[in-house]
Coordinates of N, CA and C in Angstrom, one line a residue:
M616 N -16.6 22.1 -15.9 CA -16.4 21.2 -14.8 C -15.0 22.0 -14.3
N617 N -14.5 21.4 -12.7 CA -13.5 22.5 -12.4 C -13.8 20.9 -11.6
F618 N -12.6 20.0 -12.2 CA -12.1 18.7 -11.5 C -11.4 19.0 -10.0
M619 N -11.9 18.7 -9.4 CA -10.5 18.5 -8.0 C -10.3 17.3 -7.3
S620 N -9.5 16.7 -6.4 CA -9.2 15.1 -6.0 C -8.4 15.2 -4.6
F621 N -8.9 13.8 -4.1 CA -8.3 14.2 -2.7 C -8.2 12.0 -2.6
S622 N -6.9 12.0 -2.3 CA -6.0 11.0 -2.0 C -5.9 10.1 -0.6
G623 N -6.4 9.3 -0.6 CA -6.4 8.4 1.1 C -6.7 6.4 0.9
T624 N -6.8 6.2 2.2 CA -7.2 5.2 2.6 C -8.2 4.8 2.8
V625 N -9.6 4.4 1.4 CA -10.8 4.1 2.8 C -10.6 3.4 4.1
T626 N -11.8 4.3 5.0 CA -11.8 3.3 5.5 C -13.3 3.1 5.7
M627 N -14.2 3.5 5.9 CA -15.5 3.0 5.7 C -15.9 3.3 5.0
I628 N -17.5 2.2 3.9 CA -18.1 2.0 3.2 C -19.5 1.9 3.8
N629 N -20.5 2.8 3.4 CA -21.9 2.2 3.6 C -22.7 2.6 3.3
D630 N -24.5 2.3 3.0 CA -25.4 3.0 2.0 C -25.0 4.3 1.9
F631 N -25.6 5.3 1.1 CA -26.1 6.4 1.6 C -27.1 6.3 1.0
F632 N -27.8 7.1 1.8 CA -29.7 7.3 1.6 C -30.0 8.7 1.2
I633 N -30.6 8.3 -0.1 CA -31.1 9.9 -0.2 C -32.5 10.3 0.9
M634 N -33.3 9.7 0.3 CA -34.5 10.0 1.7 C -35.4 8.4 2.2
Q635 N -36.2 9.6 3.2 CA -36.9 8.1 4.2 C -36.5 7.2 3.4
N636 N -37.1 6.2 3.4 CA -37.5 5.0 2.8 C -37.0 4.6 0.9
D637 N -36.0 5.4 1.1 CA -35.2 5.0 -0.1 C -35.7 3.8 -1.3
P638 N -36.6 3.7 -1.9 CA -36.4 2.3 -2.9 C -35.0 2.0 -3.5
N639 N -33.9 2.8 -3.6 CA -32.9 2.5 -4.6 C -31.4 2.8 -3.2
V640 N -32.4 1.2 -2.2 CA -30.9 1.1 -0.8 C -30.2 0.9 -1.6
G641 N -28.9 1.0 -1.0 CA -28.2 -0.2 -1.5 C -27.5 0.2 -3.0
C642 N -27.9 0.9 -3.7 CA -27.1 1.9 -5.2 C -26.4 3.0 -5.1
Y643 N -26.4 3.8 -3.8 CA -25.8 5.1 -3.5 C -24.6 4.2 -2.3
K644 N -23.6 4.7 -2.5 CA -22.9 4.3 -0.9 C -22.2 5.4 -1.1
L645 N -21.3 5.3 0.4 CA -20.9 6.4 0.8 C -19.0 6.1 1.5
F646 N -17.8 6.5 0.6 CA -16.6 6.0 0.9 C -16.3 7.1 1.8
T647 N -16.1 6.7 3.2 CA -15.1 7.2 3.9 C -13.8 7.3 4.2
V648 N -12.7 8.7 3.0 CA -11.3 8.2 2.9 C -10.5 9.0 3.6
E649 N -9.5 8.3 4.0 CA -8.3 9.5 5.3 C -7.1 9.0 4.6
N650 N -6.5 10.4 4.5 CA -5.3 10.8 3.7 C -4.3 10.2 4.8
G651 N -4.1 10.0 6.2 CA -2.7 10.0 6.9 C -2.4 11.2 7.2
N652 N -3.0 12.3 6.6 CA -2.5 13.6 7.8 C -3.6 14.1 8.5
G653 N -4.3 13.5 8.8 CA -5.6 14.0 9.5 C -6.7 14.4 8.8
A654 N -7.0 14.8 7.7 CA -7.9 15.3 6.7 C -8.9 13.8 6.2
I655 N -9.8 14.2 6.3 CA -11.3 12.9 5.8 C -11.9 14.3 4.8
V656 N -12.3 13.1 3.9 CA -13.5 13.7 3.7 C -14.4 12.7 2.4
N657 N -15.3 12.6 2.7 CA -17.3 11.6 2.5 C -17.2 11.9 0.8
F658 N -16.8 11.0 0.0 CA -17.5 10.5 -1.6 C -19.0 10.0 -1.5
V659 N -19.3 10.5 -1.8 CA -21.1 9.3 -2.4 C -20.7 9.6 -4.2
V660 N -20.7 8.0 -3.8 CA -20.9 6.5 -5.1 C -22.0 6.6 -5.2
E661 N -22.2 7.5 -6.7 CA -23.3 7.1 -7.9 C -23.4 6.0 -8.1
P662 N -24.7 5.5 -8.4 CA -24.5 4.2 -9.3 C -23.5 4.9 -10.8
S663 N -23.7 6.2 -11.1 CA -23.2 6.6 -12.3 C -22.1 6.9 -12.4
T664 N -21.2 6.6 -11.2 CA -19.7 7.6 -10.6 C -18.7 6.3 -11.5
Y665 N -17.9 6.8 -12.3 CA -16.9 6.0 -13.1 C -15.7 5.2 -12.7
F666 N -15.2 4.3 -12.3 CA -14.4 3.7 -11.9 C -13.7 3.1 -12.8
V667 N -12.1 3.8 -12.5 CA -11.4 3.4 -13.6 C -10.5 1.9 -13.3
D668 N -10.7 1.5 -14.4 CA -10.0 0.2 -15.0 C -11.2 -0.4 -14.6
H669 N -12.8 0.0 -13.9 CA -14.3 -0.9 -13.4 C -13.5 -2.1 -12.2
V670 N -12.7 -1.5 -11.3 CA -12.4 -2.0 -10.4 C -13.6 -2.1 -9.1
T671 N -13.2 -2.9 -8.1 CA -14.3 -2.9 -7.2 C -13.1 -2.2 -5.7
V672 N -14.2 -1.6 -5.5 CA -12.8 -0.7 -4.0 C -13.3 -1.3 -3.0
K673 N -12.4 -2.0 -1.6 CA -13.2 -2.1 -0.7 C -12.2 -1.1 0.4
V674 N -12.7 -1.2 1.8 CA -12.2 -0.8 2.8 C -10.3 -2.0 3.1
G675 N -9.6 -0.1 3.6 CA -8.5 -1.1 3.2 C -7.8 -0.1 1.9
D676 N -8.0 -0.6 0.3 CA -7.5 0.5 -0.6 C -7.4 1.7 -0.6
D677 N -6.4 2.1 -0.9 CA -5.7 4.0 -1.4 C -6.7 3.0 -2.6
V678 N -7.7 5.1 -2.7 CA -8.1 5.5 -3.9 C -7.6 7.2 -3.9
T679 N -8.3 8.0 -4.7 CA -8.2 9.1 -5.9 C -9.8 9.0 -6.2
G680 N -10.5 9.9 -5.3 CA -11.6 10.3 -5.8 C -11.4 12.2 -6.0
F681 N -12.6 11.9 -7.6 CA -12.6 13.2 -8.5 C -13.8 13.5 -8.5
Y682 N -14.1 14.7 -8.1 CA -15.1 15.4 -7.8 C -15.5 17.1 -8.3
D683 N -16.2 17.6 -8.8 CA -16.5 18.8 -10.0 C -16.7 19.6 -8.2
A684 N -15.6 20.8 -8.6 CA -15.6 21.6 -7.1 C -17.0 23.2 -7.4
D685 N -16.8 23.0 -8.4 CA -17.8 23.9 -8.9 C -19.5 23.1 -8.6
V686 N -20.6 22.4 -8.1 CA -20.9 21.9 -7.1 C -21.3 22.2 -6.1
P687 N -22.1 22.6 -5.7 CA -22.3 23.0 -4.2 C -22.1 22.3 -3.2
V688 N -22.1 22.5 -2.1 CA -21.8 21.2 -0.8 C -22.6 21.4 -0.1
P689 N -23.0 21.2 1.2 CA -23.2 20.6 2.3 C -22.0 21.5 3.0
L690 N -22.0 21.9 4.4 CA -20.8 22.9 4.9 C -21.0 21.9 6.3
I691 N -20.0 20.5 6.0 CA -20.2 19.8 7.4 C -19.2 19.1 7.0
Y692 N -18.4 18.6 8.2 CA -17.3 18.2 8.6 C -17.6 16.7 9.1
P693 N -17.1 15.7 7.9 CA -15.6 15.6 7.2 C -16.6 16.2 5.6
P694 N -16.2 17.3 5.0 CA -16.6 17.6 3.8 C -17.4 16.4 2.9
Q695 N -18.4 16.7 1.9 CA -19.3 14.9 1.1 C -18.9 15.7 0.2
Y696 N -18.7 15.5 -1.3 CA -18.6 15.6 -2.4 C -18.6 14.4 -3.0
R697 N -19.8 14.2 -3.8 CA -19.6 13.1 -5.5 C -19.5 13.1 -6.1
A698 N -18.7 12.0 -5.6 CA -17.4 11.2 -6.7 C -18.1 11.5 -8.0
V699 N -17.6 12.1 -9.0 CA -17.5 12.1 -10.5 C -17.1 10.3 -11.2
V700 N -15.5 10.2 -10.8 CA -14.6 8.8 -10.6 C -14.1 9.0 -9.6
M701 N -13.9 7.6 -9.8 CA -13.0 7.2 -8.6 C -12.0 6.2 -9.2
A702 N -11.1 6.2 -8.3 CA -9.0 5.1 -9.2 C -8.4 4.9 -7.9
K703 N -8.6 3.1 -8.1 CA -7.9 2.9 -7.3 C -6.5 3.0 -7.6
N704 N -5.6 3.5 -6.2 CA -4.1 4.3 -6.4 C -3.1 2.8 -6.9
R705 N -2.0 2.8 -7.5 CA -1.5 2.0 -8.3 C 0.2 2.4 -8.5
S706 N 1.0 1.4 -8.3 CA 2.4 2.7 -7.8 C 2.9 2.6 -9.5
N707 N 2.8 3.5 -9.3 CA 3.8 3.8 -10.6 C 3.1 3.6 -11.8
E708 N 1.8 4.2 -12.0 CA 0.4 5.2 -12.8 C -0.5 6.2 -12.0
F709 N -0.5 6.9 -12.4 CA -1.1 8.4 -12.1 C -2.9 8.0 -12.6
V710 N -3.2 9.1 -12.3 CA -4.6 9.3 -13.4 C -5.1 10.7 -13.3
K711 N -5.5 11.3 -13.9 CA -5.6 12.4 -14.6 C -7.4 13.4 -14.8
V712 N -7.9 13.4 -14.6 CA -9.0 13.7 -15.1 C -9.2 15.9 -14.5
D713 N -9.7 16.6 -16.1 CA -9.2 17.0 -16.7 C -10.1 17.4 -18.1
F714 N -10.6 18.6 -18.5 CA -10.6 19.6 -20.0 C -8.7 19.1 -20.0
F715 N -9.3 18.8 -21.5 CA -8.0 18.9 -22.4 C -8.2 19.6 -23.8
N716 N -7.6 20.9 -23.9 CA -7.8 21.0 -24.8 C -6.8 21.1 -26.3
R717 N -7.0 21.6 -27.6 CA -7.1 21.1 -28.8 C -5.2 20.7 -28.7
Q718 N -4.4 21.1 -28.4 CA -3.3 20.9 -28.0 C -2.9 19.5 -27.1
L719 N -4.5 19.0 -26.9 CA -4.0 18.0 -25.2 C -3.5 18.5 -24.3
V720 N -3.9 19.6 -24.0 CA -2.8 20.0 -22.9 C -4.4 20.3 -21.7
S721 N -3.7 20.1 -20.5 CA -4.7 19.7 -19.2 C -5.6 21.0 -18.4
S722 N -6.6 21.5 -18.8 CA -7.0 23.0 -18.3 C -5.6 23.6 -17.0
D723 N -5.3 22.8 -16.5 CA -4.2 23.6 -15.2 C -3.2 23.5 -15.8
G724 N -2.5 22.6 -17.4 CA -1.8 23.4 -18.0 C -0.2 22.8 -17.2
S725 N -0.6 21.4 -16.6 CA 0.3 21.2 -16.0 C 0.7 19.1 -17.0
L726 N 0.1 18.9 -18.0 CA 0.2 17.5 -18.0 C -0.5 17.9 -19.9
Q727 N 0.4 17.5 -21.1 CA 0.2 17.1 -22.1 C 0.0 15.6 -23.1
L728 N -1.0 15.9 -23.9 CA -1.3 14.3 -23.4 C -0.4 13.4 -25.1
N729 N 0.4 12.9 -25.5 CA 1.0 12.0 -27.0 C 0.1 11.1 -26.8
I730 N -1.1 10.4 -27.9 CA -1.3 9.9 -27.7 C -0.9 9.2 -28.9
S731 N -0.6 7.5 -28.5 CA 0.2 6.9 -29.3 C -0.7 5.4 -29.6
S732 N 0.0 4.6 -31.3 CA -1.2 3.5 -31.7 C -1.8 3.0 -30.2
Q733 N -0.7 2.3 -29.3 CA -1.0 1.8 -27.7 C -1.6 2.0 -27.0
T734 N -2.1 3.5 -27.5 CA -2.9 4.4 -26.3 C -4.7 3.4 -26.7
K735 N -5.4 3.3 -25.5 CA -6.9 2.9 -25.9 C -7.5 4.3 -26.0
V736 N -8.1 4.3 -26.5 CA -9.3 5.3 -26.3 C -10.4 5.3 -26.7
L737 N -11.5 4.9 -25.0 CA -12.4 4.2 -25.2 C -13.6 5.4 -25.2
L738 N -14.9 4.9 -24.3 CA -16.0 5.5 -24.1 C -15.4 4.9 -22.5
E739 N -16.6 5.9 -22.1 CA -17.2 5.0 -20.5 C -17.3 3.8 -20.1
N740 N -18.3 3.3 -21.3 CA -18.6 1.6 -21.4 C -18.4 0.3 -22.0
D741 N -16.9 1.4 -22.5 CA -16.1 0.6 -22.7 C -15.6 0.7 -24.1
Q742 N -16.7 1.1 -25.0 CA -16.3 0.9 -27.0 C -15.4 2.0 -26.5
T743 N -15.0 1.8 -27.9 CA -13.5 2.5 -29.0 C -14.7 3.6 -29.2
F744 N -13.7 5.0 -28.5 CA -14.0 6.3 -29.4 C -13.0 6.8 -30.4
T745 N -14.2 6.5 -32.0 CA -13.6 7.0 -33.4 C -13.4 8.6 -33.0
G746 N -13.9 9.3 -32.2 CA -13.7 10.6 -33.2 C -12.0 11.4 -32.2
S747 N -12.6 12.4 -32.8 CA -11.2 13.2 -31.9 C -11.3 13.5 -30.1
P748 N -10.1 12.9 -29.9 CA -10.3 13.7 -27.7 C -10.3 15.4 -27.4
V749 N -9.7 15.7 -28.7 CA -9.8 17.3 -28.6 C -10.3 17.9 -27.8
N750 N -10.4 19.0 -27.1 CA -11.2 19.7 -26.5 C -12.6 19.1 -25.5
R751 N -12.4 18.1 -25.2 CA -12.7 17.0 -24.1 C -12.4 17.0 -23.0
Y752 N -13.8 16.8 -21.8 CA -12.8 15.9 -20.8 C -13.0 14.8 -20.9
L753 N -11.5 14.4 -20.4 CA -10.3 12.9 -20.8 C -10.5 12.6 -18.8
I754 N -10.8 11.3 -19.3 CA -10.4 10.3 -17.2 C -8.5 10.0 -18.5
V755 N -7.9 10.4 -18.0 CA -6.5 9.4 -18.0 C -5.7 9.0 -17.6
T756 N -4.9 7.7 -18.0 CA -3.9 6.8 -17.1 C -2.8 6.7 -17.5
Y757 N -1.6 6.7 -17.0 CA 0.4 7.1 -17.4 C 0.8 7.2 -16.5
S758 N 1.8 6.9 -16.8 CA 2.9 6.2 -15.3 C 4.1 7.5 -16.4
A759 N 4.9 7.2 -17.3 CA 6.9 8.5 -17.4 C 5.8 9.5 -17.7
T760 N 6.3 10.4 -17.3 CA 6.2 12.2 -17.8 C 7.4 12.4 -18.3
T761 N 7.3 13.2 -19.0 CA 8.6 14.5 -19.2 C 8.7 15.1 -17.8
R762 N 9.8 15.5 -17.8 CA 9.9 16.6 -16.5 C 9.7 18.1 -17.6
S763 N 9.6 17.9 -18.7 CA 9.1 19.6 -19.2 C 7.4 20.3 -18.8
I764 N 7.6 21.6 -18.9 CA 6.3 22.6 -18.4 C 5.9 22.6 -20.3
P765 N 4.2 22.4 -20.2 CA 4.1 21.5 -19.6 C 4.3 19.9 -18.9
A766 N 4.3 19.1 -18.8 CA 5.2 17.6 -18.3 C 4.4 16.5 -19.8
Q767 N 5.2 16.3 -20.5 CA 4.3 15.7 -21.2 C 3.8 13.8 -21.0
T768 N 3.5 13.6 -21.5 CA 3.4 12.0 -21.3 C 2.6 11.4 -22.2
T769 N 2.8 9.2 -23.2 CA 1.9 8.9 -24.0 C 1.3 7.7 -22.6
P770 N 0.0 8.1 -22.8 CA -0.8 7.8 -21.9 C -1.5 6.6 -21.8
R771 N -1.7 5.2 -21.2 CA -2.2 4.1 -21.7 C -3.3 3.7 -22.1
Q772 N -4.6 5.0 -21.2 CA -5.7 4.6 -22.0 C -6.3 6.2 -21.6
V773 N -7.2 6.4 -22.6 CA -7.3 8.1 -22.0 C -9.0 7.4 -22.9
I774 N -9.9 7.4 -21.1 CA -11.6 7.6 -21.2 C -12.3 9.2 -21.9
V775 N -12.6 9.0 -23.0 CA -13.3 10.5 -22.8 C -15.2 10.4 -22.2
M776 N -15.0 11.1 -21.6 CA -16.7 12.0 -21.4 C -17.7 12.4 -22.2
C777 N -17.9 11.4 -22.8 CA -19.4 12.1 -23.4 C -20.0 12.7 -22.8
E778 N -20.8 14.5 -23.0 CA -21.2 14.5 -22.0 C -23.4 15.4 -22.1

């Protein structure tokens, strides 16, 4: 997976229909997100979309949606992506979704994790993860970082994305 993100304010939330007479009406949503600079993205939110801290998102919330840039998308405007992870933006807290190698450095080389005994390491279902988080896709929430390259942080929480 090649995670990309888009941040902005949710301006609309509608039901998303997979097909006519869809038996799953209400299970899929379409979040319209505007970034304040005129860019708009529609995120398809599925029952399997992971919401960081299991928050409920409503119109007016500032969010970041993470999607797999390697998945084919329809050539429409505004672009429409399948949301894999959604995070409600908070001041002084950041979220990164990426593959972290055996040194716990993200695939883009921008962030290195220093996991402490205070870091919650969980599965997507909130159960404690007892394996090693290295060489995995992770959802990381953190605040302060060093000014080094890569930036280093001790995350508040690490969610292991088991495939």
